[in-house]
JSON list of C-alpha atoms in Angstrom, two decimals:
[
{"chain": "E", "resi": 176, "resn": "MET", "atom": "CA", "xyz": [90.01, 136.41, -49.58]},
{"chain": "E", "resi": 177, "resn": "SER", "atom": "CA", "xyz": [92.44, 133.76, -50.75]},
{"chain": "E", "resi": 178, "resn": "GLY", "atom": "CA", "xyz": [91.54, 130.82, -52.95]},
{"chain": "E", "resi": 179, "resn": "ASP", "atom": "CA", "xyz": [91.42, 128.58, -49.86]},
{"chain": "E", "resi": 180, "resn": "GLU", "atom": "CA", "xyz": [89.03, 130.95, -48.06]},
{"chain": "E", "resi": 181, "resn": "ARG", "atom": "CA", "xyz": [86.53, 130.96, -50.95]},
{"chain": "E", "resi": 182, "resn": "GLY", "atom": "CA", "xyz": [85.71, 127.29, -50.40]},
{"chain": "E", "resi": 183, "resn": "ALA", "atom": "CA", "xyz": [82.48, 125.61, -51.36]},
{"chain": "E", "resi": 184, "resn": "GLY", "atom": "CA", "xyz": [79.67, 128.01, -52.10]},
{"chain": "E", "resi": 185, "resn": "GLY", "atom": "CA", "xyz": [82.05, 130.93, -52.70]},
{"chain": "E", "resi": 186, "resn": "PHE", "atom": "CA", "xyz": [82.66, 132.53, -56.04]},
{"chain": "E", "resi": 187, "resn": "GLU", "atom": "CA", "xyz": [85.40, 134.40, -57.80]},
{"chain": "E", "resi": 188, "resn": "LEU", "atom": "CA", "xyz": [84.58, 137.44, -59.89]},
{"chain": "E", "resi": 189, "resn": "LEU", "atom": "CA", "xyz": [86.65, 137.53, -63.06]},
{"chain": "E", "resi": 190, "resn": "VAL", "atom": "CA", "xyz": [87.38, 140.41, -65.43]},
{"chain": "E", "resi": 191, "resn": "ARG", "atom": "CA", "xyz": [88.20, 140.07, -69.10]},
{"chain": "E", "resi": 192, "resn": "GLU", "atom": "CA", "xyz": [91.16, 142.31, -69.92]},
{"chain": "E", "resi": 193, "resn": "GLN", "atom": "CA", "xyz": [92.97, 142.55, -73.25]},
{"chain": "E", "resi": 194, "resn": "GLY", "atom": "CA", "xyz": [92.18, 138.98, -74.25]},
{"chain": "E", "resi": 195, "resn": "SER", "atom": "CA", "xyz": [92.89, 137.41, -70.85]},
{"chain": "E", "resi": 196, "resn": "VAL", "atom": "CA", "xyz": [90.92, 136.84, -67.67]},
{"chain": "E", "resi": 197, "resn": "THR", "atom": "CA", "xyz": [91.94, 138.37, -64.34]},
{"chain": "E", "resi": 198, "resn": "SER", "atom": "CA", "xyz": [90.33, 138.07, -60.92]},
{"chain": "E", "resi": 199, "resn": "VAL", "atom": "CA", "xyz": [88.80, 141.19, -59.41]},
{"chain": "E", "resi": 200, "resn": "ASP", "atom": "CA", "xyz": [91.08, 140.59, -56.40]},
{"chain": "E", "resi": 201, "resn": "ASP", "atom": "CA", "xyz": [94.11, 141.02, -58.67]},
{"chain": "E", "resi": 202, "resn": "VAL", "atom": "CA", "xyz": [92.67, 144.20, -60.19]},
{"chain": "E", "resi": 203, "resn": "LEU", "atom": "CA", "xyz": [92.05, 145.63, -56.71]},
{"chain": "E", "resi": 204, "resn": "ARG", "atom": "CA", "xyz": [95.63, 144.87, -55.66]},
{"chain": "E", "resi": 205, "resn": "ARG", "atom": "CA", "xyz": [97.01, 147.13, -58.38]},
{"chain": "E", "resi": 206, "resn": "SER", "atom": "CA", "xyz": [98.36, 150.37, -57.04]},
{"chain": "E", "resi": 207, "resn": "ASP", "atom": "CA", "xyz": [96.46, 152.86, -59.18]},
{"chain": "E", "resi": 208, "resn": "GLY", "atom": "CA", "xyz": [95.55, 155.01, -56.18]},
{"chain": "E", "resi": 209, "resn": "CYS", "atom": "CA", "xyz": [91.85, 154.15, -56.15]},
{"chain": "E", "resi": 210, "resn": "SER", "atom": "CA", "xyz": [90.58, 153.02, -52.75]},
{"chain": "E", "resi": 211, "resn": "VAL", "atom": "CA", "xyz": [87.36, 151.21, -51.98]},
{"chain": "E", "resi": 212, "resn": "GLU", "atom": "CA", "xyz": [86.16, 154.36, -50.21]},
{"chain": "E", "resi": 213, "resn": "THR", "atom": "CA", "xyz": [86.70, 156.37, -53.39]},
{"chain": "E", "resi": 214, "resn": "VAL", "atom": "CA", "xyz": [84.81, 153.84, -55.51]},
{"chain": "E", "resi": 215, "resn": "VAL", "atom": "CA", "xyz": [81.87, 153.78, -53.10]},
{"chain": "E", "resi": 216, "resn": "ASP", "atom": "CA", "xyz": [81.77, 157.58, -52.77]},
{"chain": "E", "resi": 217, "resn": "VAL", "atom": "CA", "xyz": [81.95, 158.17, -56.52]},
{"chain": "E", "resi": 218, "resn": "LEU", "atom": "CA", "xyz": [79.22, 155.65, -57.35]},
{"chain": "E", "resi": 219, "resn": "ALA", "atom": "CA", "xyz": [76.95, 156.49, -54.40]},
{"chain": "E", "resi": 220, "resn": "HIS", "atom": "CA", "xyz": [74.99, 159.20, -56.22]},
{"chain": "E", "resi": 221, "resn": "ARG", "atom": "CA", "xyz": [73.06, 158.34, -59.38]},
{"chain": "E", "resi": 222, "resn": "ARG", "atom": "CA", "xyz": [73.88, 161.66, -61.07]},
{"chain": "E", "resi": 223, "resn": "ARG", "atom": "CA", "xyz": [77.61, 161.00, -60.71]},
{"chain": "E", "resi": 224, "resn": "ARG", "atom": "CA", "xyz": [77.04, 157.54, -62.20]},
{"chain": "E", "resi": 225, "resn": "TYR", "atom": "CA", "xyz": [75.10, 159.07, -65.10]},
{"chain": "E", "resi": 226, "resn": "VAL", "atom": "CA", "xyz": [77.99, 161.48, -65.75]},
{"chain": "E", "resi": 227, "resn": "LEU", "atom": "CA", "xyz": [80.47, 158.61, -65.76]},
{"chain": "E", "resi": 228, "resn": "TYR", "atom": "CA", "xyz": [78.33, 156.42, -68.03]},
{"chain": "E", "resi": 229, "resn": "HIS", "atom": "CA", "xyz": [78.01, 159.27, -70.52]},
{"chain": "E", "resi": 230, "resn": "LEU", "atom": "CA", "xyz": [81.72, 160.05, -70.43]},
{"chain": "E", "resi": 231, "resn": "ARG", "atom": "CA", "xyz": [82.70, 156.38, -70.80]},
{"chain": "E", "resi": 232, "resn": "GLU", "atom": "CA", "xyz": [80.78, 156.37, -74.05]},
{"chain": "E", "resi": 233, "resn": "HIS", "atom": "CA", "xyz": [81.75, 159.81, -75.38]},
{"chain": "E", "resi": 234, "resn": "GLY", "atom": "CA", "xyz": [85.09, 160.58, -73.70]},
{"chain": "E", "resi": 235, "resn": "THR", "atom": "CA", "xyz": [84.43, 164.30, -73.25]},
{"chain": "E", "resi": 236, "resn": "ALA", "atom": "CA", "xyz": [81.54, 166.69, -72.68]},
{"chain": "E", "resi": 237, "resn": "VAL", "atom": "CA", "xyz": [80.66, 170.13, -71.37]},
{"chain": "E", "resi": 238, "resn": "ALA", "atom": "CA", "xyz": [78.57, 170.69, -68.26]},
{"chain": "E", "resi": 239, "resn": "GLU", "atom": "CA", "xyz": [75.58, 171.89, -70.27]},
{"chain": "E", "resi": 240, "resn": "SER", "atom": "CA", "xyz": [75.38, 168.67, -72.30]},
{"chain": "E", "resi": 241, "resn": "LEU", "atom": "CA", "xyz": [75.84, 166.58, -69.15]},
{"chain": "E", "resi": 242, "resn": "ALA", "atom": "CA", "xyz": [72.91, 168.42, -67.52]},
{"chain": "E", "resi": 243, "resn": "ASP", "atom": "CA", "xyz": [70.81, 167.69, -70.62]},
{"chain": "E", "resi": 244, "resn": "HIS", "atom": "CA", "xyz": [71.85, 164.03, -70.51]},
{"chain": "E", "resi": 245, "resn": "ILE", "atom": "CA", "xyz": [70.92, 163.68, -66.83]},
{"chain": "E", "resi": 246, "resn": "ALA", "atom": "CA", "xyz": [67.59, 165.45, -67.34]},
{"chain": "E", "resi": 247, "resn": "GLU", "atom": "CA", "xyz": [66.75, 163.03, -70.16]},
{"chain": "E", "resi": 248, "resn": "ARG", "atom": "CA", "xyz": [67.74, 159.98, -68.10]},
{"chain": "E", "resi": 249, "resn": "GLU", "atom": "CA", "xyz": [65.70, 161.16, -65.15]},
{"chain": "E", "resi": 250, "resn": "ARG", "atom": "CA", "xyz": [62.67, 161.70, -67.37]},
{"chain": "E", "resi": 251, "resn": "ASP", "atom": "CA", "xyz": [62.32, 157.93, -67.29]},
{"chain": "E", "resi": 252, "resn": "GLY", "atom": "CA", "xyz": [59.82, 157.51, -70.09]},
{"chain": "E", "resi": 253, "resn": "SER", "atom": "CA", "xyz": [57.87, 160.67, -69.28]},
{"chain": "E", "resi": 254, "resn": "THR", "atom": "CA", "xyz": [56.80, 162.68, -72.31]},
{"chain": "E", "resi": 255, "resn": "VAL", "atom": "CA", "xyz": [57.18, 165.93, -70.36]},
{"chain": "E", "resi": 256, "resn": "THR", "atom": "CA", "xyz": [60.38, 167.75, -71.33]},
{"chain": "E", "resi": 257, "resn": "PRO", "atom": "CA", "xyz": [62.27, 169.13, -68.30]},
{"chain": "E", "resi": 258, "resn": "ASP", "atom": "CA", "xyz": [61.90, 172.89, -68.10]},
{"chain": "E", "resi": 259, "resn": "PRO", "atom": "CA", "xyz": [64.90, 175.22, -68.52]},
{"chain": "E", "resi": 260, "resn": "ALA", "atom": "CA", "xyz": [64.94, 176.04, -64.80]},
{"chain": "E", "resi": 261, "resn": "ARG", "atom": "CA", "xyz": [65.37, 172.35, -63.96]},
{"chain": "E", "resi": 262, "resn": "ARG", "atom": "CA", "xyz": [68.18, 171.98, -66.47]},
{"chain": "E", "resi": 263, "resn": "GLN", "atom": "CA", "xyz": [69.88, 175.07, -65.01]},
{"chain": "E", "resi": 264, "resn": "HIS", "atom": "CA", "xyz": [69.54, 173.59, -61.51]},
{"chain": "E", "resi": 265, "resn": "LEU", "atom": "CA", "xyz": [71.14, 170.34, -62.74]},
{"chain": "E", "resi": 266, "resn": "ARG", "atom": "CA", "xyz": [73.98, 172.26, -64.39]},
{"chain": "E", "resi": 267, "resn": "THR", "atom": "CA", "xyz": [74.63, 174.23, -61.20]},
{"chain": "E", "resi": 268, "resn": "GLU", "atom": "CA", "xyz": [74.57, 171.04, -59.11]},
{"chain": "E", "resi": 269, "resn": "LEU", "atom": "CA", "xyz": [77.04, 169.43, -61.50]},
{"chain": "E", "resi": 270, "resn": "LEU", "atom": "CA", "xyz": [79.39, 172.42, -61.45]},
{"chain": "E", "resi": 271, "resn": "HIS", "atom": "CA", "xyz": [79.38, 172.90, -57.69]},
{"chain": "E", "resi": 272, "resn": "THR", "atom": "CA", "xyz": [78.99, 169.37, -56.34]},
{"chain": "E", "resi": 273, "resn": "HIS", "atom": "CA", "xyz": [79.32, 166.37, -58.61]},
{"chain": "E", "resi": 274, "resn": "LEU", "atom": "CA", "xyz": [82.01, 167.37, -61.12]},
{"chain": "E", "resi": 275, "resn": "PRO", "atom": "CA", "xyz": [84.42, 168.67, -58.42]},
{"chain": "E", "resi": 276, "resn": "LYS", "atom": "CA", "xyz": [83.89, 165.45, -56.43]},
{"chain": "E", "resi": 277, "resn": "LEU", "atom": "CA", "xyz": [84.56, 163.30, -59.51]},
{"chain": "E", "resi": 278, "resn": "ASP", "atom": "CA", "xyz": [87.63, 165.41, -60.32]},
{"chain": "E", "resi": 279, "resn": "ASP", "atom": "CA", "xyz": [88.97, 165.10, -56.76]},
{"chain": "E", "resi": 280, "resn": "ALA", "atom": "CA", "xyz": [88.47, 161.33, -56.95]},
{"chain": "E", "resi": 281, "resn": "GLY", "atom": "CA", "xyz": [90.46, 161.13, -60.19]},
{"chain": "E", "resi": 282, "resn": "ALA", "atom": "CA", "xyz": [87.50, 159.86, -62.22]},
{"chain": "E", "resi": 283, "resn": "ILE", "atom": "CA", "xyz": [87.45, 162.87, -64.56]},
{"chain": "E", "resi": 284, "resn": "THR", "atom": "CA", "xyz": [89.47, 165.90, -65.52]},
{"chain": "E", "resi": 285, "resn": "PHE", "atom": "CA", "xyz": [87.33, 168.98, -65.04]},
{"chain": "E", "resi": 286, "resn": "GLU", "atom": "CA", "xyz": [88.39, 172.30, -66.52]},
{"chain": "E", "resi": 287, "resn": "ARG", "atom": "CA", "xyz": [86.24, 174.72, -64.57]},
{"chain": "E", "resi": 288, "resn": "THR", "atom": "CA", "xyz": [86.65, 177.79, -66.77]},
{"chain": "E", "resi": 289, "resn": "GLY", "atom": "CA", "xyz": [85.31, 176.22, -69.93]},
{"chain": "E", "resi": 290, "resn": "GLU", "atom": "CA", "xyz": [83.18, 173.69, -68.05]},
{"chain": "E", "resi": 291, "resn": "PHE", "atom": "CA", "xyz": [84.93, 170.98, -70.08]},
{"chain": "E", "resi": 292, "resn": "VAL", "atom": "CA", "xyz": [84.93, 167.43, -68.69]},
{"chain": "E", "resi": 293, "resn": "GLU", "atom": "CA", "xyz": [87.02, 164.45, -69.78]},
{"chain": "E", "resi": 294, "resn": "TYR", "atom": "CA", "xyz": [86.77, 160.83, -68.61]},
{"chain": "E", "resi": 295, "resn": "ASP", "atom": "CA", "xyz": [89.94, 159.86, -66.74]},
{"chain": "E", "resi": 296, "resn": "ALA", "atom": "CA", "xyz": [89.04, 156.91, -64.48]},
{"chain": "E", "resi": 297, "resn": "SER", "atom": "CA", "xyz": [91.68, 154.60, -63.09]},
{"chain": "E", "resi": 298, "resn": "GLU", "atom": "CA", "xyz": [91.60, 150.94, -64.06]},
{"chain": "E", "resi": 299, "resn": "THR", "atom": "CA", "xyz": [90.05, 150.00, -60.74]},
{"chain": "E", "resi": 300, "resn": "LEU", "atom": "CA", "xyz": [87.35, 152.67, -60.87]},
{"chain": "E", "resi": 301, "resn": "GLU", "atom": "CA", "xyz": [86.63, 151.83, -64.51]},
{"chain": "E", "resi": 302, "resn": "LEU", "atom": "CA", "xyz": [85.90, 148.24, -63.51]},
{"chain": "E", "resi": 303, "resn": "PHE", "atom": "CA", "xyz": [83.28, 149.32, -60.98]},
{"chain": "E", "resi": 304, "resn": "VAL", "atom": "CA", "xyz": [81.78, 151.94, -63.29]},
{"chain": "E", "resi": 305, "resn": "GLU", "atom": "CA", "xyz": [81.33, 149.21, -65.89]},
{"chain": "E", "resi": 306, "resn": "LEU", "atom": "CA", "xyz": [79.70, 146.89, -63.35]},
{"chain": "E", "resi": 307, "resn": "ALA", "atom": "CA", "xyz": [77.34, 149.66, -62.20]},
{"chain": "E", "resi": 308, "resn": "ALA", "atom": "CA", "xyz": [76.46, 150.54, -65.81]},
{"chain": "E", "resi": 309, "resn": "ARG", "atom": "CA", "xyz": [75.58, 146.91, -66.55]},
{"chain": "E", "resi": 310, "resn": "ALA", "atom": "CA", "xyz": [73.48, 146.66, -63.39]},
{"chain": "E", "resi": 311, "resn": "GLU", "atom": "CA", "xyz": [71.53, 149.81, -64.31]},
{"chain": "E", "resi": 312, "resn": "ALA", "atom": "CA", "xyz": [71.14, 149.02, -68.02]}
]
């Protein structure tokens, strides 16, 4: 949408980057290989979002600690600690579904042998991860 198409009642989403302000449209035009389909697919599942939020803050993790993090987030104020079987199920789901999907999308680097995960999101994906994190805070 161009500036003329926004017109009255429209709005422009701006992003603060390295001391300057850039429109989201300009960020999306960058060729960092991240399509809208990728952004939507990556952020569609809450457990993938939880992984990305954790990695944005910590940079790296192992699958076991990510499973623990997700279990704690999903507890949602409950005083009941998730049982070991549930944590194992989360770990397995991460290893076989969510981490490979995030790796294929270029959001993380996933070393399968050591179950080591590192945050590696493109600039475009990072923008949407940040927006999602703020919306869910």
